[in-house]
Coordinates of C-alpha atoms in Angstrom, one line a residue:
X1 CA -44.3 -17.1 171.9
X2 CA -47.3 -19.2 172.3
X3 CA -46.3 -22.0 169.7
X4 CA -43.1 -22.3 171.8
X5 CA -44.3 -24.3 174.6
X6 CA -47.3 -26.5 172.5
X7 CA -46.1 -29.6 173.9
X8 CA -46.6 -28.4 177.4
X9 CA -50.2 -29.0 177.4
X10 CA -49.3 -32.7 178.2
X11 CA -46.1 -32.9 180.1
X12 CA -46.2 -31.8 184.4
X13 CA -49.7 -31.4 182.6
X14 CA -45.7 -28.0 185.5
X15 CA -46.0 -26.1 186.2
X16 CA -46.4 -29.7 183.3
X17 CA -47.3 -29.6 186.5
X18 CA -48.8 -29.2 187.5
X19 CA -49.8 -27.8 188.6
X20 CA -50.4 -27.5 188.3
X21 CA -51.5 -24.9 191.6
X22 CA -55.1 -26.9 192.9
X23 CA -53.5 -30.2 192.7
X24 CA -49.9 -31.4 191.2
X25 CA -49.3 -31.8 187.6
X26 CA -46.4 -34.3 186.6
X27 CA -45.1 -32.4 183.5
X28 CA -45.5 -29.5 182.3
X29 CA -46.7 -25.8 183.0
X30 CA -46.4 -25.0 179.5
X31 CA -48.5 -22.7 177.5
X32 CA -50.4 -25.6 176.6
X33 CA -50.5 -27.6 179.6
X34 CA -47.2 -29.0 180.9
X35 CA -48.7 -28.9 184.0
X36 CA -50.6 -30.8 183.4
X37 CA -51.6 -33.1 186.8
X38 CA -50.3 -35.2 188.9
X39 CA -52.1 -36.4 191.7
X40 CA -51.1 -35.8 195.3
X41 CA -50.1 -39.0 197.1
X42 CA -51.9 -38.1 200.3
X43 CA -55.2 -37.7 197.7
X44 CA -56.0 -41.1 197.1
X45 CA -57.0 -41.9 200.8
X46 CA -58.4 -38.8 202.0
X47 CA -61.8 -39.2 203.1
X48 CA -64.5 -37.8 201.6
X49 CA -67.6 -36.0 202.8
X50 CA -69.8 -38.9 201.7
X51 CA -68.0 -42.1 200.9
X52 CA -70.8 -43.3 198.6
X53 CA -72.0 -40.9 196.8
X54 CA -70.2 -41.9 193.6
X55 CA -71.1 -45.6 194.4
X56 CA -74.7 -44.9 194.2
X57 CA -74.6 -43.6 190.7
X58 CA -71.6 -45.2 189.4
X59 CA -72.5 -44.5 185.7
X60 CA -73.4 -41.0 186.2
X61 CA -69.9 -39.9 187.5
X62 CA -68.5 -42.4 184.6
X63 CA -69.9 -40.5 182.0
X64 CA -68.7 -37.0 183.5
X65 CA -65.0 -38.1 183.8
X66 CA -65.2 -39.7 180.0
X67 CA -67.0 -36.3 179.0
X68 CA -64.2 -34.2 181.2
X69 CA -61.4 -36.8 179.4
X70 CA -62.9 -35.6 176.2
X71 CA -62.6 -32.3 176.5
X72 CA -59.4 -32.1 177.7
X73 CA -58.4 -34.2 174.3
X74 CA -60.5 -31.8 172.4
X75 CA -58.9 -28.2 173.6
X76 CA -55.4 -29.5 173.5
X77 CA -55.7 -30.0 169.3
X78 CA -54.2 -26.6 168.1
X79 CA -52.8 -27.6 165.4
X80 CA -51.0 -24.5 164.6
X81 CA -49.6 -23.7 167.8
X82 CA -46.6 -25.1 166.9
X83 CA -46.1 -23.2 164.4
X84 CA -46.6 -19.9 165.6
X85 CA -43.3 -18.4 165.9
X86 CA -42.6 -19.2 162.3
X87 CA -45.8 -17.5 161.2
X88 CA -44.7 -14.3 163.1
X89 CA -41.5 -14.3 161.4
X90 CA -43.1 -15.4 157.7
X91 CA -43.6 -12.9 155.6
X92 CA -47.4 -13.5 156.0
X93 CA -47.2 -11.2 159.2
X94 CA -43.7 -9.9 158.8
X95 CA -42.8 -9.1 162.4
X96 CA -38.8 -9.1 162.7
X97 CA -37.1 -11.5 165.4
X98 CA -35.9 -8.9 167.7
X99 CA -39.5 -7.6 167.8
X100 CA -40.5 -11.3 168.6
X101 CA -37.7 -12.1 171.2
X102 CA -37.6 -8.5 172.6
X103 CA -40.8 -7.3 172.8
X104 CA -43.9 -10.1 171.8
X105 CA -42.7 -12.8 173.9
X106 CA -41.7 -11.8 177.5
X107 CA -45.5 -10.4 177.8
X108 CA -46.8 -14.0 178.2
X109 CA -44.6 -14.5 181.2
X110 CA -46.0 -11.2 182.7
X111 CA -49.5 -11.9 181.8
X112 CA -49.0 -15.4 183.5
X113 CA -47.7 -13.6 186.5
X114 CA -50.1 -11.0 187.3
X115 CA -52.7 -14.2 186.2
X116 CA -51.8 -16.7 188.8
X117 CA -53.1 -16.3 192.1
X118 CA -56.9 -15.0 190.8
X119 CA -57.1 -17.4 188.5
X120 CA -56.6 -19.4 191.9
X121 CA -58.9 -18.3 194.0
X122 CA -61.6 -18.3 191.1
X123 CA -61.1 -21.8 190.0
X124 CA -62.0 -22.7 194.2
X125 CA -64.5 -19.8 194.6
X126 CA -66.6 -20.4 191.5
X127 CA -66.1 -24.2 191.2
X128 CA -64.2 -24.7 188.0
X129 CA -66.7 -24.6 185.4
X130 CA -66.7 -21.1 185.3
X131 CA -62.6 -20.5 184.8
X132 CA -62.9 -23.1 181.7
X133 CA -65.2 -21.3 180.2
X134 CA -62.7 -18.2 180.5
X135 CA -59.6 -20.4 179.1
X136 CA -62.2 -21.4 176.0
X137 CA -63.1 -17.7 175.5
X138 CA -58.9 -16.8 175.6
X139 CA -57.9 -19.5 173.4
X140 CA -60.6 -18.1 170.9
X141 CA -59.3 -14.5 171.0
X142 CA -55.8 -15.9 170.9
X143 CA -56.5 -17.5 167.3
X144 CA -58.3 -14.5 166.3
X145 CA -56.4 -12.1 167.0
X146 CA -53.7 -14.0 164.8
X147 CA -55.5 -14.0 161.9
X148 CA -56.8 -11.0 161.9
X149 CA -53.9 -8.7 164.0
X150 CA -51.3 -7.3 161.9
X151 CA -49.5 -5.1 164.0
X152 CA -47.0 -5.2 167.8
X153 CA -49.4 -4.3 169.9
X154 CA -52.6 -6.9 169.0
X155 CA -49.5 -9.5 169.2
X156 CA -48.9 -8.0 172.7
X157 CA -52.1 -8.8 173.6
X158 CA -52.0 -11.9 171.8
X159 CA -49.3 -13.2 174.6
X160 CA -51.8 -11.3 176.9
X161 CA -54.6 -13.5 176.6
X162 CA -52.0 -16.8 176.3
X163 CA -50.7 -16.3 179.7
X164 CA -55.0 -16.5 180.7
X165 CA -55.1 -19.4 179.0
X166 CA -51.6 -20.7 181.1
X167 CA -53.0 -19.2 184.5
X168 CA -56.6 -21.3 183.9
X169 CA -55.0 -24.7 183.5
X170 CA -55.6 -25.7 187.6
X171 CA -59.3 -26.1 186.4
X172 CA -59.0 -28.5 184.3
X173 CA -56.4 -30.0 186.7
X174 CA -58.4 -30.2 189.6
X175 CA -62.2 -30.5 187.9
X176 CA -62.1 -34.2 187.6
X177 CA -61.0 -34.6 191.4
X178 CA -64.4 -33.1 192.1
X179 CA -66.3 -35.5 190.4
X180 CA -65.2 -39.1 192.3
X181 CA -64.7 -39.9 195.4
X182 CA -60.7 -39.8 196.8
X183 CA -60.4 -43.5 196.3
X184 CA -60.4 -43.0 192.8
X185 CA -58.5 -39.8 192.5
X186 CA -55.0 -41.4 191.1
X187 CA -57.1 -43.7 188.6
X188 CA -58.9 -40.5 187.2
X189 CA -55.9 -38.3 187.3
X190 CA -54.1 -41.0 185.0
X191 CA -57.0 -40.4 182.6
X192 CA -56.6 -37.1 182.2
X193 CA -53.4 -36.4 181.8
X194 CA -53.7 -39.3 179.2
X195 CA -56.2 -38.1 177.3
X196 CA -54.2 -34.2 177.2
X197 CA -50.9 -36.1 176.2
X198 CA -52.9 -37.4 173.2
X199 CA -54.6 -34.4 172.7
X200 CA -50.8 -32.4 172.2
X201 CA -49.6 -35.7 170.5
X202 CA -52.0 -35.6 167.9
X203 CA -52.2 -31.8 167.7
X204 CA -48.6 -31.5 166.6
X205 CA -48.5 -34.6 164.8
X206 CA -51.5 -33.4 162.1
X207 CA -50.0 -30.1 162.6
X208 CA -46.6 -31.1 160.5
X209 CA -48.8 -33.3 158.1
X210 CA -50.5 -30.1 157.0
X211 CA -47.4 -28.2 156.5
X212 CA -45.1 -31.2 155.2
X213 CA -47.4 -32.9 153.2
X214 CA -50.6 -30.9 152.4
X215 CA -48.5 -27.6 151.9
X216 CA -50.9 -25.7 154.0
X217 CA -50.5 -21.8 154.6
X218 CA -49.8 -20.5 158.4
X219 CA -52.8 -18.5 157.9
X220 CA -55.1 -21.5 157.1
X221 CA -53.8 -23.7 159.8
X222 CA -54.4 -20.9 162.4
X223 CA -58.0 -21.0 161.2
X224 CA -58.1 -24.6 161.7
X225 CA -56.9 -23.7 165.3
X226 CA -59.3 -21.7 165.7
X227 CA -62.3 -24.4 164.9
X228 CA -61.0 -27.1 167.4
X229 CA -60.9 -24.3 169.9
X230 CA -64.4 -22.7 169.6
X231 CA -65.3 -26.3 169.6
X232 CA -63.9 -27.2 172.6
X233 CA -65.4 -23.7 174.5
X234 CA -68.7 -25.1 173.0
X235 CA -67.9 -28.5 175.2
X236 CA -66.8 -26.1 178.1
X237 CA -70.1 -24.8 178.3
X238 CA -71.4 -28.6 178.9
X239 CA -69.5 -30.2 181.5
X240 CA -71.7 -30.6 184.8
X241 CA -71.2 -27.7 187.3
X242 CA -69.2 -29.9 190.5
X243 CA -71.1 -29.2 194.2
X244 CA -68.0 -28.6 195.8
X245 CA -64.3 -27.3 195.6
X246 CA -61.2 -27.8 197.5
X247 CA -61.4 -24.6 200.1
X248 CA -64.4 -22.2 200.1
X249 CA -67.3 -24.1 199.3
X250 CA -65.8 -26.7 201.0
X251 CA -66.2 -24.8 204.2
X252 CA -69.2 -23.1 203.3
X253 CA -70.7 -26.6 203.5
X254 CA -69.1 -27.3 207.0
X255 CA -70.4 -24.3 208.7
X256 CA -73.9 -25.4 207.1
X257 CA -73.3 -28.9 209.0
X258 CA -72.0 -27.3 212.1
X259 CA -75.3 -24.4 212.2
X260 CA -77.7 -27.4 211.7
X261 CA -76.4 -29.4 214.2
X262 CA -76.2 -26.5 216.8
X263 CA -79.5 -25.9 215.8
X264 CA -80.7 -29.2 216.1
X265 CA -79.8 -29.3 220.2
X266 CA -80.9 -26.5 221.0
X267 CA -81.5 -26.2 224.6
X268 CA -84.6 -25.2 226.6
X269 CA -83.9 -21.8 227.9
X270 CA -82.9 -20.6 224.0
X271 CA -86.8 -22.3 222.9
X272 CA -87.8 -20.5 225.8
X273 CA -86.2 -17.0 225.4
X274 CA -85.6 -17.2 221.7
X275 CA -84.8 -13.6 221.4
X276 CA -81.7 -13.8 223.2
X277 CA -80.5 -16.7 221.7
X278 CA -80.9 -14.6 218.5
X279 CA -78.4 -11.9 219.6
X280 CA -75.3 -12.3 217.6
X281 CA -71.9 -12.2 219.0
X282 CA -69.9 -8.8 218.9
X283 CA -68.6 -8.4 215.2
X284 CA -65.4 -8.0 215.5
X285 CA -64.8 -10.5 217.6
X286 CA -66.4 -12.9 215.1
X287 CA -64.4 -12.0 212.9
X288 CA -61.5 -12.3 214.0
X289 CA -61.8 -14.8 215.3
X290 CA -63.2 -16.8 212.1
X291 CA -60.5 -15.4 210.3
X292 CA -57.3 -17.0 212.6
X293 CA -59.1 -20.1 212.5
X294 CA -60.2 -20.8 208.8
X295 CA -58.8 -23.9 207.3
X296 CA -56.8 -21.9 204.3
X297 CA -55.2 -19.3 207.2
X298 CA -54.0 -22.2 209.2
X299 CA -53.1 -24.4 205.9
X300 CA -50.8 -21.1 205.3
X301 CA -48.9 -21.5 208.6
X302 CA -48.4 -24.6 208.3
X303 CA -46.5 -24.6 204.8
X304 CA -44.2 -22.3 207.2
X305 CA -43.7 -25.2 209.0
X306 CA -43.0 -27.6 206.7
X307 CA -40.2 -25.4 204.9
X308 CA -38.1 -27.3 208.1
X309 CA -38.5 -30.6 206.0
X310 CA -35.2 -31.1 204.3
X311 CA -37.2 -33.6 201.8
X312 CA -39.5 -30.6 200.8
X313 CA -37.2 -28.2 200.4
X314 CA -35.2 -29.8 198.5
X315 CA -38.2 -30.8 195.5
X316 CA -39.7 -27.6 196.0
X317 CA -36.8 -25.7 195.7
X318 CA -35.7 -28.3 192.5
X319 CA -39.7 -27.2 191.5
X320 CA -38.7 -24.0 192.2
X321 CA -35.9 -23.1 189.8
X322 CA -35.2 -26.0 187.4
X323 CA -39.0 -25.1 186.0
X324 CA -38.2 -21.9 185.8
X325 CA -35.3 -22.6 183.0
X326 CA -37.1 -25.6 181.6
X327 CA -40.2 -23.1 180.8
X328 CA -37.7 -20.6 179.3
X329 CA -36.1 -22.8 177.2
X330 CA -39.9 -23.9 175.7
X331 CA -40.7 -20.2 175.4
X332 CA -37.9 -19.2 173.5
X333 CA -36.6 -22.6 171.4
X334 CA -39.2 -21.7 168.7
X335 CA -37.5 -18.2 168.1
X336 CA -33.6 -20.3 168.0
X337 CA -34.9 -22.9 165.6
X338 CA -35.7 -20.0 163.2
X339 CA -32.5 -18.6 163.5
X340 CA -30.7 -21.8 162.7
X341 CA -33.1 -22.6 160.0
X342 CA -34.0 -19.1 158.7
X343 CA -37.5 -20.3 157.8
X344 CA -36.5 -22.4 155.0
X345 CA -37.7 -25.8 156.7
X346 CA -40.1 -26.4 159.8
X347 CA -40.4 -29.1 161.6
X348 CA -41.6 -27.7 164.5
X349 CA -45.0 -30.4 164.9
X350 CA -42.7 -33.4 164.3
X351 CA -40.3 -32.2 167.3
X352 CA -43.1 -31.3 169.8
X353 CA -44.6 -34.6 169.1
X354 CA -41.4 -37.1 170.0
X355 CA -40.7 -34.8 172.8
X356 CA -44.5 -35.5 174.1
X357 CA -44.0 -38.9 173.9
X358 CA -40.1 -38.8 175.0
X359 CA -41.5 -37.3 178.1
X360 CA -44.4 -39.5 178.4
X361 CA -42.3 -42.6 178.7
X362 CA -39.7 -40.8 180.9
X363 CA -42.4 -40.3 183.4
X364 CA -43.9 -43.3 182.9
X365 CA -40.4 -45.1 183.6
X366 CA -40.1 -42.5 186.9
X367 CA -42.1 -44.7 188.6
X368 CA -40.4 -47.8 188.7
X369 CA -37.1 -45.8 189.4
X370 CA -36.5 -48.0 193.4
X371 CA -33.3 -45.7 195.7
X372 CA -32.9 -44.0 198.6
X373 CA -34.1 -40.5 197.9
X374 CA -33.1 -39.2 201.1
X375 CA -29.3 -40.0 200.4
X376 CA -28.8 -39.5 196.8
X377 CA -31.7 -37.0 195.8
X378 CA -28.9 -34.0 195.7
X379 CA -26.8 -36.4 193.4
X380 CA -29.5 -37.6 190.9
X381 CA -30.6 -34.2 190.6
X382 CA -27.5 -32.5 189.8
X383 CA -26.5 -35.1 187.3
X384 CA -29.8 -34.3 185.1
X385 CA -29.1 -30.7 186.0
X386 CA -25.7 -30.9 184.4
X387 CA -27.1 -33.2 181.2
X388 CA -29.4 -30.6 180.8
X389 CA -26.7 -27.4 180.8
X390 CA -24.9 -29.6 178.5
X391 CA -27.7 -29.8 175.5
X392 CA -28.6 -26.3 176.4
X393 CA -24.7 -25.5 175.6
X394 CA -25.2 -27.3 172.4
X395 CA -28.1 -26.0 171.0
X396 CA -27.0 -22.2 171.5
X397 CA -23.8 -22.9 170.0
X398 CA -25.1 -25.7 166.8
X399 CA -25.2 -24.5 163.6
X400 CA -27.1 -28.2 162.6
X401 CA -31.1 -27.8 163.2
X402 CA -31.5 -31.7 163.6
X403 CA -28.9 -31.5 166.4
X404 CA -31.1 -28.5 167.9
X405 CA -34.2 -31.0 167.4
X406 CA -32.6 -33.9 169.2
X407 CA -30.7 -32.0 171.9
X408 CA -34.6 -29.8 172.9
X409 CA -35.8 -33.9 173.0
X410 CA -33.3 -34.9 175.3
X411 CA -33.7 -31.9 177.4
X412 CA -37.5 -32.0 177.7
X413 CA -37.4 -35.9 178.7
X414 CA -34.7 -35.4 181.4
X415 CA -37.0 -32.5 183.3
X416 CA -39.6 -34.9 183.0
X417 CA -37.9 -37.6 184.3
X418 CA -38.2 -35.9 187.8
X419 CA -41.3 -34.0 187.5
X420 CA -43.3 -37.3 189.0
X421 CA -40.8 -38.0 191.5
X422 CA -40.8 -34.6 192.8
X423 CA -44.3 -34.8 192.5
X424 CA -44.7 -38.0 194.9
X425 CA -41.6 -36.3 197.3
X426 CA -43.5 -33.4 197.7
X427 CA -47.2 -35.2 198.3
X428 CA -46.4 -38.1 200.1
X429 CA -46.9 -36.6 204.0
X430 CA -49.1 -34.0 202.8
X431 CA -53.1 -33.5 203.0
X432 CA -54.6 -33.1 199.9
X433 CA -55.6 -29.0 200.5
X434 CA -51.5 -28.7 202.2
X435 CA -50.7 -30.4 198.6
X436 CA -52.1 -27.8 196.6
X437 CA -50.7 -24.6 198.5
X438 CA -47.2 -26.2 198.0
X439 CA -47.6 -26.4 194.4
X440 CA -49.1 -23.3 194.1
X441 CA -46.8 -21.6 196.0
X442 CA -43.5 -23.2 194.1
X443 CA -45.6 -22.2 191.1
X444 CA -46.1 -19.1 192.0
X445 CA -42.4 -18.6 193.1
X446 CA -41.1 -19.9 189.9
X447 CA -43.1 -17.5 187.6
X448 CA -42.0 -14.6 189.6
X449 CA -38.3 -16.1 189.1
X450 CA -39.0 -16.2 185.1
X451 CA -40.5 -12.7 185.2
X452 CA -37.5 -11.4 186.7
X453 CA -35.2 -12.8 184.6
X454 CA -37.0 -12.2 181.0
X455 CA -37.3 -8.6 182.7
X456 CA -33.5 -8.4 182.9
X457 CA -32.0 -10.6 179.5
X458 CA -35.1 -10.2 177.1
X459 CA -37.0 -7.3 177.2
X460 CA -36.2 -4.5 175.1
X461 CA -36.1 -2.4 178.2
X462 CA -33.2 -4.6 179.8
X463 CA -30.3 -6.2 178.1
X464 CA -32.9 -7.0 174.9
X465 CA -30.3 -10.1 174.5
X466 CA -30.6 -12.1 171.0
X467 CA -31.8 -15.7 171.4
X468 CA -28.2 -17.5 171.0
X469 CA -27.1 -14.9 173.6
X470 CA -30.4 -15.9 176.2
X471 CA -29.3 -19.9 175.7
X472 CA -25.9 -19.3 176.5
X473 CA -27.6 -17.5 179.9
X474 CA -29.5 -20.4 180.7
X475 CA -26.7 -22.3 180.4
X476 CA -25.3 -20.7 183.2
X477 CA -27.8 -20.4 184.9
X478 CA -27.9 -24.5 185.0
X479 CA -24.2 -25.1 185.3
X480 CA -24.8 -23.0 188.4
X481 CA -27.2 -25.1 189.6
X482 CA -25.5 -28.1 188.8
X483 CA -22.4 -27.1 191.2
X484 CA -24.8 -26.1 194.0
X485 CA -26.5 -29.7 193.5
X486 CA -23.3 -31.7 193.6
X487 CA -22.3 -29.3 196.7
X488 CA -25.4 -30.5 199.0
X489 CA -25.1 -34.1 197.6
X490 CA -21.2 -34.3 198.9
X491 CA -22.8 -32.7 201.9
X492 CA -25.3 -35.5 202.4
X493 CA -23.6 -38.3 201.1
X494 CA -20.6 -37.7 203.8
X495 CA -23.3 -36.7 206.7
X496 CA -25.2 -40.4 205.8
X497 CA -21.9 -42.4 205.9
X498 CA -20.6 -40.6 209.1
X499 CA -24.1 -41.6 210.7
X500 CA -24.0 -45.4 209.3
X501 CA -22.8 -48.2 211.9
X502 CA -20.1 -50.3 211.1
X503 CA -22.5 -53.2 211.0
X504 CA -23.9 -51.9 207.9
X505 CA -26.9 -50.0 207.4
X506 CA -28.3 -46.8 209.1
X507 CA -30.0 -45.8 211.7
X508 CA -31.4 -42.7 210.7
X509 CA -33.2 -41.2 207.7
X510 CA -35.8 -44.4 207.2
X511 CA -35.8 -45.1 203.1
X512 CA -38.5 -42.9 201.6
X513 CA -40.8 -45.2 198.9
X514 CA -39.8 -44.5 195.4
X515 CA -43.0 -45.5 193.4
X516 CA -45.9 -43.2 192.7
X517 CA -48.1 -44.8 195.1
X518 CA -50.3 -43.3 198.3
X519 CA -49.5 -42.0 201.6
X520 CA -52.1 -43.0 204.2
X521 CA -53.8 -40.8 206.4
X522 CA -55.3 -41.8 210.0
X523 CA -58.5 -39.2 210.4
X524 CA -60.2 -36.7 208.6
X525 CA -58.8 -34.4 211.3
X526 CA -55.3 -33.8 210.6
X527 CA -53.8 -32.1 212.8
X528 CA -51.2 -29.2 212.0
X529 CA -47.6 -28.7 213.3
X530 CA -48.6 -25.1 214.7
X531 CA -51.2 -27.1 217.5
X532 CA -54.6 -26.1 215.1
X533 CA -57.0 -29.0 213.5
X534 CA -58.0 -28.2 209.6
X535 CA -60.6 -30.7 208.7
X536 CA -60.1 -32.3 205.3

């Protein structure tokens, strides 16, 4: 349901965060934008193409991040989003909860799926601007289509367009790293997953005030909605079109380099017999050649690579499959509220808001979180695990809504508690392009993971499970996590003492940094584990 996950738009800013895909989100892959952004460590020192191009017009790339900060404020105020799954169930549309559980909801994790990887590609290929304008466009038919659908299918296609909206978040995430030079990269991204977090904060906070207080109709708030949205496509239209992207125009712009340079020592014999030197090489050996050497090919093999990292694996994995239940629980929470409350009271804006701002501070706090990671990252992880299969437990078994309220708080803060450190785990040793295929990858990975199981527990055409039944799934699902967490950490904990000298300390497995701060990297050629250089 799309008013499930409203608060996403501001935590991992997921898949939070990210992804994010193009580069990290700390919070939230939510329909709104959980995913929001985090910024990869390795980011903030990567060289760029020209060091001082910002610095020559300082106020002109000032004024396109505070524009870019203000539309992401501006699109995140849908002030009925929360409320969505209560207007489904009102008798304003009349859709029953099975219908809403069994056959509405799960097509937003499909639609998100099948989504993903072009929206990708696009966001790079086309340069952003372009993919916004498409997110503007879906929110608008989103909105519309709620006022003015009345039967299953335009709500099908209502979920449709949501999961769009979801797939199109990496431009916004990545935009503003086009705009300033990498120096400035972890500055800007706190900006902008600031100005989302308020965005959602305020959203669900004038949300409840016209339900609580100004007794306000679904119907008219969903038409409010729909104003802040067609205004914020209006401001999507505006933003400045970037000159380059992370991967194809990127390279486009090196072979352009690399063509004028050949061309500018050019020897004799080709100004003397200029026809030959104009004979191209055989095609298909240009080709194939081009194509085992691009950076995104070789950027592929070398996430192969790094799967050997026992670090990585670990937070990707964590990414992986701890996102996937977080996002279920936000997709489905909405629906179990209901159920507790039968529509008699909704506070649905009030709860989204202290769980933005729950999961704000947690982050916030993340980074002044000082351990070894490498020793007690199993341990740390399972204990949140097991926290968060506990509230889970108690909100599918509760009969008390407020309880429901506080235990969805707790459980929300807790995920995004590590969303920053896995974050900074994953990023620290990577390049900024290496960054964003990992994300996008564990993205990708996780929404194929949710598909599967909505396919099997939700869907009318599997086990078509009622909602209390689905939270008592995911509470397995985390207890099972939680033992195979607490399994690795006994695992590491004995290998690291085994290892330690008697004279204290260790001689292996140097102490990773725990703050959110920047990896350096030595050249603008880094050079890959499989033997190939990828410029950055």
């Amino acid at each position: 349901m799309v008013a499930e996950v409203t608060a996403g738009s501001g935590d991992k800013l997921e898949e939070e965060k990210a992804m994010d895909l193009k580069v990290p989100v700390s919070e939230n892959t939510e329909r709104h934008e959980d995913g929001d952004m985090a910024v990869c460590a390795s980011e903030a020192v990567t060289p760029s193409e020209d060091p001082t191009e910002e610095s020559r017009e300082p106020i002109k790339w000032e004024w396109a991040v505070i524009f870019l900060c203000f539309y992401g404020f501006m699109s995140s105020i849908k002030p009925g989003e929360p409320f969505i799954t209560p207007y489904l169930l009102s008798p304003e549309k009349n859709f029953t909860r099975e219908q809403v559980t069994n056959e509405i909801t799960p097509v937003l994790t499909y639609s998100y799926m099948a989504v993903l990887v072009p929206a990708f590609l696009l966001t790079d290929l086309l340069r952003y601007k372009p993919v916004l304008i498409i997110q503007g466009i879906s929110q608008v038919v989103i909105w519309l289509i709620l006022l003015l659908g009345t039967n299953l299918i335009e709500m099908q296609f209502m979920e449709f367009f949501y999961g769009i909206t979801m797939a199109c978040r990496v431009a916004y995430s990545s935009y503003i790293f086009s705009l300033v030079s990498p120096v400035l990269y972890q500055r800007v991204a706190g900006y902008s997953r600031s100005s989302v977090l308020l965005g959602v904060f305020t959203s669900s906070v004038l949300g409840q005030l016209c339900i609580s207080l100004g007794n306000m109709r679904f119907y008219t708030l969903s038409a409010v909605s729909l104003g802040f949205v067609s205004f914020g496509l209006l401001l999507a239209m505006w933003l400045p079109w970037p000159k380059r992207s992370m991967f194809f125009n990127r390279m486009k712009n090196q072979e352009q380099r690399e063509l004028a340079a050949t061309g500018a020592t050019k020897s004799e014999l080709d100004q003397m017999n200029p026809k030959a030197s104009r004979l191209p090489p055989p095609a298909s050996t240009c080709s194939a050649s081009c194509w085992k050497d691009s950076v995104l090919v070789q950027m592929l093999l070398e996430v192969r690579n790094l799967v050997r990292r026992p670090n990585l694996r670990l937070w990707s994995l964590w990414w992986v499959f701890n996102s996937t239940g977080y996002y279920l629980v936000l997709f489905y929470v909405h629906i179990l509220w209901n159920k507790v409350t039968d529509n008699k009271t909704v506070y649905n804006g009030g709860v989204e808001a202290a769980s933005t701002l729950l999961s704000a501070a947690t982050s916030f706090m993340a980074g002044f979180v000082k351990i070894r990671w490498n020793v007690w990252s199993e341990l740390v992880i399972g204990v949140i695990t097991a926290v968060q299969a506990g509230l889970l437990l108690l909100m599918g078994t509760t009969g008390n809504i407020w309880v429901c309220y506080v235990a969805y708080i707790l459980f929300r803060g807790f995920y995004q508690f590590l969303v920053p450190i896995a974050t900074f785990q994953i990023a620290s040793s990577l390049t900024k392009e290496l960054c964003a295929l990992v994300f996008g990858i564990n993205t990708f990975l996780g929404t194929i993971l949710k598909t599967i199981i909505n396919l099997i527990f939700s869907d009318k055409r599997g086990l078509a499970m009622d909602v209390h039944s689905q939270f008592k799934v995911y509470f397995i699902y985390f207890t099972l996590l939680t033992v195979t967490y607490f399994a690795c950490a006994a695992v590491v904990i004995y290998r690291h003492h085994r290892n330690q000298p008697q004279g204290g300390g260790t001689a292996s497995d140097p102490e990773l940094p725990a703050e959110l701060s920047a990896a350096a990297l030595s050249s603008e050629d880094e050079l890959l584990s499989n033997s190939k250089s990828a410029k950055v």
